[in-house]
mmCIF file of C-alpha atoms in Angstrom:
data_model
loop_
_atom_site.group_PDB
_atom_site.id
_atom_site.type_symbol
_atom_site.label_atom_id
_atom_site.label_comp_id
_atom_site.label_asym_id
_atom_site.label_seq_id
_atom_site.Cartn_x
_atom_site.Cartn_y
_atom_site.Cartn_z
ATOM 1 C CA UNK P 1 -8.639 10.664 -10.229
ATOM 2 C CA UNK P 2 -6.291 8.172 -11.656
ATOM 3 C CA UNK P 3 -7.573 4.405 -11.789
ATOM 4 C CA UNK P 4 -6.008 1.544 -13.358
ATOM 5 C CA UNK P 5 -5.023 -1.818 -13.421
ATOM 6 C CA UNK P 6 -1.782 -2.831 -11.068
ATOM 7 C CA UNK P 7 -0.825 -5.215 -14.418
ATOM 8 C CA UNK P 8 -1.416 -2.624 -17.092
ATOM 9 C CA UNK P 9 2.102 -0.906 -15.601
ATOM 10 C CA UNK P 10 5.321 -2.556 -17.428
ATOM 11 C CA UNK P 11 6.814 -4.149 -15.119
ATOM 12 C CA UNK P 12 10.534 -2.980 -15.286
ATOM 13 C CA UNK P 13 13.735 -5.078 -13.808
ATOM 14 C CA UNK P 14 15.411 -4.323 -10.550
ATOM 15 C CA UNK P 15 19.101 -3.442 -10.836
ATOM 16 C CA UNK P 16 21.171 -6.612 -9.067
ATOM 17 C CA UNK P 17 18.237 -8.432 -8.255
ATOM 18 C CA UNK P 18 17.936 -11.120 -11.187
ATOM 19 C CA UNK P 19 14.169 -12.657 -10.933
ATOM 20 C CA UNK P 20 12.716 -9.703 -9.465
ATOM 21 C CA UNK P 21 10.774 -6.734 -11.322
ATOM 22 C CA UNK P 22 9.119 -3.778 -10.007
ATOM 23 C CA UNK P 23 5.765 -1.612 -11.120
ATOM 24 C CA UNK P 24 5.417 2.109 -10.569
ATOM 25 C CA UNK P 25 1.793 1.922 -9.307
ATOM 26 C CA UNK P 26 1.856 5.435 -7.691
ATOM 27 C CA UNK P 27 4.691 8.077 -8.216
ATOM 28 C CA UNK P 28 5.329 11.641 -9.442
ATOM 29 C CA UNK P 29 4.265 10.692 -12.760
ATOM 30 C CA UNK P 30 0.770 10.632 -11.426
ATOM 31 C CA UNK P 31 1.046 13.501 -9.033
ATOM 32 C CA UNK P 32 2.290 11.969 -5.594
ATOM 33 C CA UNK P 33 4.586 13.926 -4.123
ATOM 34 C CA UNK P 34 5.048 12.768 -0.905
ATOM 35 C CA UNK P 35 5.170 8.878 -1.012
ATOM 36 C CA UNK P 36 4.889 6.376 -3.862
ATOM 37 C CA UNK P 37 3.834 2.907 -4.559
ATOM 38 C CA UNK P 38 5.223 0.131 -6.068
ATOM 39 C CA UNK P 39 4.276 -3.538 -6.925
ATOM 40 C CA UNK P 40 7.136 -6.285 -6.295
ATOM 41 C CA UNK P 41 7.458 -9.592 -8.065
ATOM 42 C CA UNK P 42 10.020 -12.226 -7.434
ATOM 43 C CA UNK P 43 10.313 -15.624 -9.131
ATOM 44 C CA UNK P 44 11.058 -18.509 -6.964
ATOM 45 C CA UNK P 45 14.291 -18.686 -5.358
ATOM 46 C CA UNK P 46 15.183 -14.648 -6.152
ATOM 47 C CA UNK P 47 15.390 -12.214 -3.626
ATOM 48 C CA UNK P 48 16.164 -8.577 -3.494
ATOM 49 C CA UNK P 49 19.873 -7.262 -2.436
ATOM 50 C CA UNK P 50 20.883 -7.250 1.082
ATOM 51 C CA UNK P 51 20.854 -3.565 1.659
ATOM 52 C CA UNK P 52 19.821 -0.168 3.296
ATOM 53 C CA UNK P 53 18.879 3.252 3.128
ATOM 54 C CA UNK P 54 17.918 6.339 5.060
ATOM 55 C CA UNK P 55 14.239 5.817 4.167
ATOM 56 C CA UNK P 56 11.598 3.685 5.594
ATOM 57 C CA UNK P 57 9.468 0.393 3.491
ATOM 58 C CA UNK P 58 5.949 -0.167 4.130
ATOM 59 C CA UNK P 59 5.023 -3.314 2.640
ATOM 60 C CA UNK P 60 1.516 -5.300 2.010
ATOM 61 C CA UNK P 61 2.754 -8.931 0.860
ATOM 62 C CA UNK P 62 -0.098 -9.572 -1.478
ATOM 63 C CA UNK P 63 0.021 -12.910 -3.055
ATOM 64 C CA UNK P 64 3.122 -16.223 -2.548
ATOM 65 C CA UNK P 65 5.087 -17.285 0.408
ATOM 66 C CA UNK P 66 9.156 -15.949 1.272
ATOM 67 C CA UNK P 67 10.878 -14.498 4.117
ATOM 68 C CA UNK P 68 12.073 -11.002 5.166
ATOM 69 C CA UNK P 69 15.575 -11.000 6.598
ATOM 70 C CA UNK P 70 16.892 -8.046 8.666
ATOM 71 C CA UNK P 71 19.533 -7.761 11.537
ATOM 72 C CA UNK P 72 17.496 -9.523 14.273
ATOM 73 C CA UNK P 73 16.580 -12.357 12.103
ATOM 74 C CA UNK P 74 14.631 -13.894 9.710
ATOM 75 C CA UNK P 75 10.340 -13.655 9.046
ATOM 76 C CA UNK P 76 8.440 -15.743 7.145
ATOM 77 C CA UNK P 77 5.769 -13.666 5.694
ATOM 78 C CA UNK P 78 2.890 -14.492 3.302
ATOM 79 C CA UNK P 79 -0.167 -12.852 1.680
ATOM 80 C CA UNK P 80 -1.708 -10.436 4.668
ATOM 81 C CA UNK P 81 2.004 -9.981 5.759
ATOM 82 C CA UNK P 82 2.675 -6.270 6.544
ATOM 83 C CA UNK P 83 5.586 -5.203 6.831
ATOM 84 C CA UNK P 84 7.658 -1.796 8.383
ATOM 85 C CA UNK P 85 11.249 -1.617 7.846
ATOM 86 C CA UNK P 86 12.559 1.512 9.627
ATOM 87 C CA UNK P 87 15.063 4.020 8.003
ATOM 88 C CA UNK P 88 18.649 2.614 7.890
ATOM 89 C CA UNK P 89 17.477 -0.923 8.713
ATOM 90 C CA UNK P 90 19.636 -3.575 6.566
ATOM 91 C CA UNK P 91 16.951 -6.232 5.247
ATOM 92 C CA UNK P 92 16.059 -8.227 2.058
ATOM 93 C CA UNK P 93 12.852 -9.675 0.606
ATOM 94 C CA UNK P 94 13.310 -14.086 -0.029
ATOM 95 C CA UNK P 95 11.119 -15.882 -2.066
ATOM 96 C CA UNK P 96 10.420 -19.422 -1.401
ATOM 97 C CA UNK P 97 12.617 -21.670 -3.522
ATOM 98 C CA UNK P 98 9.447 -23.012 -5.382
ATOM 99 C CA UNK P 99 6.894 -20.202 -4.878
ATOM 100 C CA UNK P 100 6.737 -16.542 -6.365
ATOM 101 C CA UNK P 101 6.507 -14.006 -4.258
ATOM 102 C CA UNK P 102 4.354 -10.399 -4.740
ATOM 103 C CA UNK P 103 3.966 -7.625 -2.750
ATOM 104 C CA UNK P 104 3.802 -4.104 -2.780
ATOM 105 C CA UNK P 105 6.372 -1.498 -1.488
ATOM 106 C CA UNK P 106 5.845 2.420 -0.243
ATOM 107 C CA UNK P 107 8.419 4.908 -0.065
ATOM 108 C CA UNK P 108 8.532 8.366 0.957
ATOM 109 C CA UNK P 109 8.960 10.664 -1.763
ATOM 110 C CA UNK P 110 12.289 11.451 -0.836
ATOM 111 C CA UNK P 111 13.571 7.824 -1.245
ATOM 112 C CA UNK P 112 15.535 8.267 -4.395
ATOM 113 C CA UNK P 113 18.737 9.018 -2.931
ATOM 114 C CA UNK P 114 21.820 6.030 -3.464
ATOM 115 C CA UNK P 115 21.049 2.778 -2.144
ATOM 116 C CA UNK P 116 23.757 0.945 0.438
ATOM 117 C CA UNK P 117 24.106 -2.486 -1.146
ATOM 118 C CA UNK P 118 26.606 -4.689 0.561
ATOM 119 C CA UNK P 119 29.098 -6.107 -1.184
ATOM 120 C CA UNK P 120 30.957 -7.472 1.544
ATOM 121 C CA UNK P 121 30.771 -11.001 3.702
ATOM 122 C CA UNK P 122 26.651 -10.063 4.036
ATOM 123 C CA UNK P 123 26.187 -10.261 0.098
ATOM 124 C CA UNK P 124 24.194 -12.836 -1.197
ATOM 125 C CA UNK P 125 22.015 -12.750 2.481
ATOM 126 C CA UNK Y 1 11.567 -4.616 11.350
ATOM 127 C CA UNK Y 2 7.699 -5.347 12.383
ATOM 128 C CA UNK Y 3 6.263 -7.954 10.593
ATOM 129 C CA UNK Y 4 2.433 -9.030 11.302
ATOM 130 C CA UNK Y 5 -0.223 -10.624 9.765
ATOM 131 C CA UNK Y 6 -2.639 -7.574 8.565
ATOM 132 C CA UNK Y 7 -5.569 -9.345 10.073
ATOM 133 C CA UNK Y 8 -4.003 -9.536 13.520
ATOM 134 C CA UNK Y 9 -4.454 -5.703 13.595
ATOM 135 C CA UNK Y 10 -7.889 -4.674 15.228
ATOM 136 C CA UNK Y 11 -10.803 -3.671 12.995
ATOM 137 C CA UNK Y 12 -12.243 -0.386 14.075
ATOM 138 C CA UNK Y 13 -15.728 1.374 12.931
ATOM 139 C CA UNK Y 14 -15.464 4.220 10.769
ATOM 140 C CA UNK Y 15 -17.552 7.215 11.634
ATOM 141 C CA UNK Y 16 -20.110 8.173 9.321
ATOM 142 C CA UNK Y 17 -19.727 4.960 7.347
ATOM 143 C CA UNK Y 18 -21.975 2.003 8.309
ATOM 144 C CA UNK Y 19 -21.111 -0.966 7.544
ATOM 145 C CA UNK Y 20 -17.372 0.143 7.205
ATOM 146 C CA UNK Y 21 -14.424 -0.700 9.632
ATOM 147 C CA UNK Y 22 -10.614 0.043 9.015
ATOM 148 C CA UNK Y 23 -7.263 -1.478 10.457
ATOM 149 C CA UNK Y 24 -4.454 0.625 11.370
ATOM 150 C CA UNK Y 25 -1.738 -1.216 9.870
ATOM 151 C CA UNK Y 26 1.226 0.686 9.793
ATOM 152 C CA UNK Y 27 1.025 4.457 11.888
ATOM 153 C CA UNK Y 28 2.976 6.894 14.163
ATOM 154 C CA UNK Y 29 2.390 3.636 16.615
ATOM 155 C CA UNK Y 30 5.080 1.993 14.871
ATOM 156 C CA UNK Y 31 7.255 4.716 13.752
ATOM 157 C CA UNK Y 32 6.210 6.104 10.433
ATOM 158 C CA UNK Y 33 6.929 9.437 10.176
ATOM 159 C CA UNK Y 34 5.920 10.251 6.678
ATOM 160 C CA UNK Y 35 2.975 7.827 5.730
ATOM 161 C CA UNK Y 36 0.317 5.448 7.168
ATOM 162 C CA UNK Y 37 -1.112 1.640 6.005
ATOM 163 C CA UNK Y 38 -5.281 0.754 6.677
ATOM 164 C CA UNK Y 39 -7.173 -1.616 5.724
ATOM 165 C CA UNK Y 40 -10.508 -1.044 4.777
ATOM 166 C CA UNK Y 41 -13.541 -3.704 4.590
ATOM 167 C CA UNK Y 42 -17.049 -2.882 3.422
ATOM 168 C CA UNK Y 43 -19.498 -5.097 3.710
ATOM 169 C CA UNK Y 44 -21.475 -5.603 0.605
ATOM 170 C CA UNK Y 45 -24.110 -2.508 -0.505
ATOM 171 C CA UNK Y 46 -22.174 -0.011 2.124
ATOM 172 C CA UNK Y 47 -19.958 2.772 1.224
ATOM 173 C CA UNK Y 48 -17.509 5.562 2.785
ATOM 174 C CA UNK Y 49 -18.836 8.967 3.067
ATOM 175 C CA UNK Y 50 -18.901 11.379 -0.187
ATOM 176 C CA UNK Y 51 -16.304 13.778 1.143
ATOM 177 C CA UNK Y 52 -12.880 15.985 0.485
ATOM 178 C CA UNK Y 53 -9.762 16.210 2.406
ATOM 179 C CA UNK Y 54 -6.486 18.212 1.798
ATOM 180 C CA UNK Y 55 -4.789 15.417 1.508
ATOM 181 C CA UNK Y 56 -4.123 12.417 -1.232
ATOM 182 C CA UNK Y 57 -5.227 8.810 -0.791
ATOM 183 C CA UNK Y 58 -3.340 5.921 -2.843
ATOM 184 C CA UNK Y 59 -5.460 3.033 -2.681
ATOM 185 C CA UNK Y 60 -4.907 -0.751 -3.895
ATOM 186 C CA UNK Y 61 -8.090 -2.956 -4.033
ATOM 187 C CA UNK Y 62 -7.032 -6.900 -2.764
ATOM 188 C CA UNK Y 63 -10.337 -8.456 -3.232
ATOM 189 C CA UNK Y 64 -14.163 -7.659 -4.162
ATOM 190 C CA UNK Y 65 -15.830 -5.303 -6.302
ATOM 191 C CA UNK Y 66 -16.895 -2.033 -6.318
ATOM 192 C CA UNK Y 67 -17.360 1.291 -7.983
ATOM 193 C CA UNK Y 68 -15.264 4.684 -6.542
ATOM 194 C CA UNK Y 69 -16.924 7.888 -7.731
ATOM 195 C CA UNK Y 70 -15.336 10.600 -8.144
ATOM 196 C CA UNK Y 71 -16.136 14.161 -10.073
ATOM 197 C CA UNK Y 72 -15.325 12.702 -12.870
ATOM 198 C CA UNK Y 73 -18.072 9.757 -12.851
ATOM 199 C CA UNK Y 74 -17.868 6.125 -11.672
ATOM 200 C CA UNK Y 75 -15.010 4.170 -11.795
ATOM 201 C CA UNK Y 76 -15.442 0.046 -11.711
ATOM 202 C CA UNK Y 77 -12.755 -1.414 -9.021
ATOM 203 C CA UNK Y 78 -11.780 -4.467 -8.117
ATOM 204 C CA UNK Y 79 -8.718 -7.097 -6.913
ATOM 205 C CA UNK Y 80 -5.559 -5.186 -8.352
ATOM 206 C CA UNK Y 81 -7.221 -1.998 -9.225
ATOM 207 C CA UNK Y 82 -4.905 0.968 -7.988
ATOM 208 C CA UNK Y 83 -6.485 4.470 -6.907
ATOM 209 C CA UNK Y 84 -4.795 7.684 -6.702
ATOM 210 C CA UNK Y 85 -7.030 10.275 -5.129
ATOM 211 C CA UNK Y 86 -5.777 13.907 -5.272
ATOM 212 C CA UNK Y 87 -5.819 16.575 -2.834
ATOM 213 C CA UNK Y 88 -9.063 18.080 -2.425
ATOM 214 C CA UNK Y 89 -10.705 15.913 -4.896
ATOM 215 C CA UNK Y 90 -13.906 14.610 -3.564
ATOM 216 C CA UNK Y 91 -14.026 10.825 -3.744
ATOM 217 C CA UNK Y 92 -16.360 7.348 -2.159
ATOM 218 C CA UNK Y 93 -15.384 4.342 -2.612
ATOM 219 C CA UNK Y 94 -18.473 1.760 -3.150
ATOM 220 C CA UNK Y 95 -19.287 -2.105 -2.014
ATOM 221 C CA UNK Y 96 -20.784 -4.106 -4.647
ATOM 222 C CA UNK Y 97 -24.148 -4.461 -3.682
ATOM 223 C CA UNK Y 98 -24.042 -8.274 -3.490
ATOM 224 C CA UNK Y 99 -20.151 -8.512 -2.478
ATOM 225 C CA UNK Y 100 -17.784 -6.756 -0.221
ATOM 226 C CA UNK Y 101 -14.901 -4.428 -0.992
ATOM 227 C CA UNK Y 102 -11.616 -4.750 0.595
ATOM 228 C CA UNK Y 103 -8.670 -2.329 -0.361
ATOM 229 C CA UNK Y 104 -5.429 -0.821 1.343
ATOM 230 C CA UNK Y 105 -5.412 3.221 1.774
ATOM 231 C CA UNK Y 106 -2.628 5.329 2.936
ATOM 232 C CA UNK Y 107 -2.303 8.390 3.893
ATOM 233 C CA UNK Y 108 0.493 10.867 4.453
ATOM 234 C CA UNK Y 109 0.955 11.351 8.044
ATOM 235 C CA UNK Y 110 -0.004 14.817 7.722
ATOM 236 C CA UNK Y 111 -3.593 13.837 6.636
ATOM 237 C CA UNK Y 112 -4.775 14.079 10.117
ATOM 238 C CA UNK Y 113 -6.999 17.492 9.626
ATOM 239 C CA UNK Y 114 -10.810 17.525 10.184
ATOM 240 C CA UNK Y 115 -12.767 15.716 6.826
ATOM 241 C CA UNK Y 116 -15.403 17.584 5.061
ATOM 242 C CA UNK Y 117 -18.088 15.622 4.443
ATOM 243 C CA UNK Y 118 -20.760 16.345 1.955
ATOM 244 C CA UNK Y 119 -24.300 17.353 3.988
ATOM 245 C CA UNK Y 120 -26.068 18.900 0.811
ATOM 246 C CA UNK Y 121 -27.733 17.088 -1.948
ATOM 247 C CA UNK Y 122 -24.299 15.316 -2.862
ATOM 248 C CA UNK Y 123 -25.530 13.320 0.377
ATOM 249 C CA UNK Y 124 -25.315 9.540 0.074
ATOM 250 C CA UNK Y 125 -23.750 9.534 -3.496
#
C-alpha cells in the first residue's frame, strides 16, 4: 500500500501551459495500470491549452475558483466541482484572474497518446 | 462536458459499513467506460469493512483524519493524503474517533465483482 502526501510529489510544468504544473499522484510508477491520477495547479489568470484527445478527464476541483470551457459553453466550477469531459471533447481548464485554481485530473491508462492542441483561430480559448 | 457540484450527487448507505455513505460521482451513468468517481463520508469513530477485492482503489483524502490499515500496519491520513490500494490487498479506511473522514475513491469500471469481506477474527479491524 502506497501512502503519501499529494505535496511531497514535485510538481513538474505543463508543456504550453505557462502558470500551470502538474503532480503524478497515481501512475505506473506506483503500479496503476489502468488509470492514473494527477494533481493540477494553475496560478491566477493561467489556463491549460484549448485542446482534445481520444481519452476521457475525470476531475475533482479541490481548492480556488475558474471556469471549464468546452464546445457548448463555458462552467464556472469551484472546490466540490466534478467534472467529466468525454473522449474527443475540445475543453480547457480557466483560472480566475485573481484566484489559483487546484484540482485533480484522472486518465485512463491509455491516455498517453499525442495531444490535439489547436493552434488555429480557437488558440488562446 | 458534465459539470456538478459533488454534493448535489445523492449520498447512499454503504452495506456493511455503519455510519458510512458514498456518492456516485462520476459512473457508467455518465459515460465512463474505463473508471468511476465516489465520494465517501464517515462519520467520526466509523469505518469501511476490513476486506479484499480484485481490483485497485486510488484514493485522495479532502478533509478529516483518519488511519487506513492495511497488511502492512496503520497508516495516518488526512486532507491531501493520496492512497493507492493494490489488487487483492486487504485494506479499511478509518474515521478519527472524534472527527469524520472524507476522501474520493475510484475504481476501474471493471471493479464491479462480489467483495470479500473478512468474517474471521480479522473482524472489525
Amino acid at each position: 500500500m502506497l501512502v503519501r502526501d499529494a505535496f511531497s510529489v514535485p510538481a513538474q510544468p505543463v508543456a504550453e501551459a505557462e502558470g500551470v504544473t502538474v503532480r503524478w499522484l497515481i501512475s505506473a510508477n506506483e503500479g496503476a495500470n489502468n488509470f492514473h491520477m494527477r494533481l493540477f495547479e494553475l496560478q491566477p489568470g493561467s489556463s491549460t491549452p484549448w485542446h482534445q484527445h481520444s481519452w476521457e478527464h475525470e476531475v475533482f476541483v479541490l481548492d480556488g475558483e475558474g471556469i471549464v470551457k468546452s464546445e457548448d459553453g463555458e462552467h464556472p466550477i469551484k472546490a466540490g466541482s466534478v467534472v467529466f469531459v468525454a473522449p474527443n471533447e475540445w475543453h480547457q481548464f480557466c483560472a480566475h484572474p485573481e484566484k489559483p485554481l487546484k484540482f485533480l485530473c484522472l486518465i485512463p491508462a491509455t491516455g498517453a497518446c499525442p495531444v490535439s492542441v489547436a493552434h488555429t483561430e480557437k488558440e488562446g480559448q
